[in-house]
Each structure stands twice: as C-alpha cells, then as structure tokens.
Amino acid sequence: MQMYFWGLIMSGHMDYDRIVRLYRRVTAKAKKDHRTLEISFHVGSTLPEEVTKEIGETAARNFYLKTDRQVERETVMKLRKFAGTGPLI
C-alpha cells in the first residue's frame, strides 16, 4: 500500500494549531487516495555540549540545536494528554 508521510518537510513546524487545522483534510485525502498516512514528529533535541565533530557545526546550528524542535515535543505532549479519550483531533 502506498502512503503519505507528513512531518519531514515541516520539521520543527509541527505545532499543535497546525496539526489541528490540517489533520482532517490530510486524513481525508489519504482515505480518498487509498493511502496510509504516517505522521512524524521530531521531538529530540541536542544540547550544545553534546555536539561533536561527527555532527558538523552547520548541521548542529541549522537542525539539532534549533528551538523549533521543542515545538514538536510540546505538540506531542499536548496530543498525548488526550490519548484514550477518543479522536485526538
């Protein structure tokens, strides 16, 4: 089965309001197209002292150390609060 993957391009921008606003449309599109929808959140973060030569300074600055990564963690935690209470969105 083919799928849609939601989250990679929007890394760091998967905030709660965006997910709530788009979720129904994205799931409806996947259903209409007979595709599975996979949603990915990038919740991990790196501390400055954890950056090593293997990561690279540019990658660390542009991705691993960005505060946007905390946005996704907060979104997942907010969605998680509602788990088991019916549809999340």
Short mmCIF file of C-alpha atoms in Angstrom, two decimals:
data_model
loop_
_atom_site.label_atom_id
_atom_site.label_comp_id
_atom_site.label_asym_id
_atom_site.label_seq_id
_atom_site.Cartn_x
_atom_site.Cartn_y
_atom_site.Cartn_z
CA MET A 1 0.00 0.00 0.00
CA GLN A 2 1.22 3.48 -0.83
CA MET A 3 1.38 6.11 1.84
CA TYR A 4 1.60 9.80 2.60
CA PHE A 5 4.30 10.89 5.01
CA TRP A 6 3.54 14.07 6.95
CA GLY A 7 6.22 15.76 9.00
CA LEU A 8 9.58 15.53 7.27
CA ILE A 9 9.38 18.75 5.28
CA MET A 10 7.64 20.55 8.14
CA SER A 11 10.27 19.52 10.69
CA GLY A 12 10.26 21.98 13.56
CA HIS A 13 6.92 23.41 12.47
CA MET A 14 4.53 20.64 13.53
CA ASP A 15 2.85 22.81 16.13
CA TYR A 16 -0.46 21.88 17.77
CA ASP A 17 -2.58 24.52 16.00
CA ARG A 18 -1.22 23.47 12.59
CA ILE A 19 -1.93 19.80 13.27
CA VAL A 20 -5.48 20.54 14.45
CA ARG A 21 -6.10 22.78 11.43
CA LEU A 22 -4.80 20.32 8.81
CA TYR A 23 -5.46 16.88 10.30
CA ARG A 24 -8.96 16.30 8.94
CA ARG A 25 -8.01 17.39 5.41
CA VAL A 26 -4.84 15.32 5.34
CA THR A 27 -6.57 12.17 6.64
CA ALA A 28 -9.47 12.68 4.19
CA LYS A 29 -7.01 12.97 1.29
CA ALA A 30 -5.21 9.80 2.36
CA LYS A 31 -8.51 7.92 2.67
CA LYS A 32 -9.74 9.20 -0.72
CA ASP A 33 -6.48 8.11 -2.36
CA HIS A 34 -6.47 4.73 -0.55
CA ARG A 35 -3.20 5.52 1.18
CA THR A 36 -1.88 5.09 4.67
CA LEU A 37 -0.98 8.30 6.48
CA GLU A 38 2.15 8.36 8.62
CA ILE A 39 2.77 11.41 10.80
CA SER A 40 6.26 12.05 12.12
CA PHE A 41 7.28 14.43 14.87
CA HIS A 42 10.94 15.23 15.51
CA VAL A 43 10.91 15.68 19.26
CA GLY A 44 14.57 15.07 20.05
CA SER A 45 16.93 17.85 20.95
CA THR A 46 20.66 18.23 21.38
CA LEU A 47 22.49 20.25 23.97
CA PRO A 48 25.40 22.42 22.76
CA GLU A 49 27.87 20.36 24.80
CA GLU A 50 26.70 17.19 23.01
CA VAL A 51 27.70 18.45 19.56
CA THR A 52 30.72 16.55 18.25
CA LYS A 53 32.80 16.70 15.08
CA GLU A 54 30.70 13.87 13.61
CA ILE A 55 27.59 16.06 13.57
CA GLY A 56 29.13 19.11 11.96
CA GLU A 57 28.73 22.70 13.02
CA THR A 58 26.30 23.68 10.25
CA ALA A 59 24.01 20.69 10.86
CA ALA A 60 24.06 21.35 14.59
CA ARG A 61 23.22 25.03 14.19
CA ASN A 62 20.58 24.55 11.46
CA PHE A 63 18.85 21.46 12.83
CA TYR A 64 19.92 19.80 16.07
CA LEU A 65 20.16 22.92 18.25
CA LYS A 66 17.13 24.80 16.87
CA THR A 67 14.48 25.71 19.40
CA ASP A 68 11.84 24.68 16.83
CA ARG A 69 12.46 21.09 17.88
CA GLN A 70 10.87 21.90 21.26
CA VAL A 71 7.70 22.99 19.43
CA GLU A 72 7.17 19.42 18.24
CA ARG A 73 7.83 17.98 21.69
CA GLU A 74 5.22 20.30 23.17
CA THR A 75 2.75 19.31 20.42
CA VAL A 76 3.19 15.60 21.08
CA MET A 77 2.80 16.11 24.81
CA LYS A 78 -0.38 18.12 24.26
CA LEU A 79 -1.82 15.48 21.92
CA ARG A 80 -0.77 12.73 24.31
CA LYS A 81 -2.88 14.24 27.10
CA PHE A 82 -5.96 13.39 25.06
CA ALA A 83 -4.91 9.84 24.15
CA GLY A 84 -7.57 7.32 25.05
CA THR A 85 -10.32 9.94 25.21
CA GLY A 86 -11.46 9.49 21.62
CA PRO A 87 -10.14 11.13 18.48
CA LEU A 88 -7.14 13.31 19.25
CA ILE A 89 -8.23 15.98 16.84
#
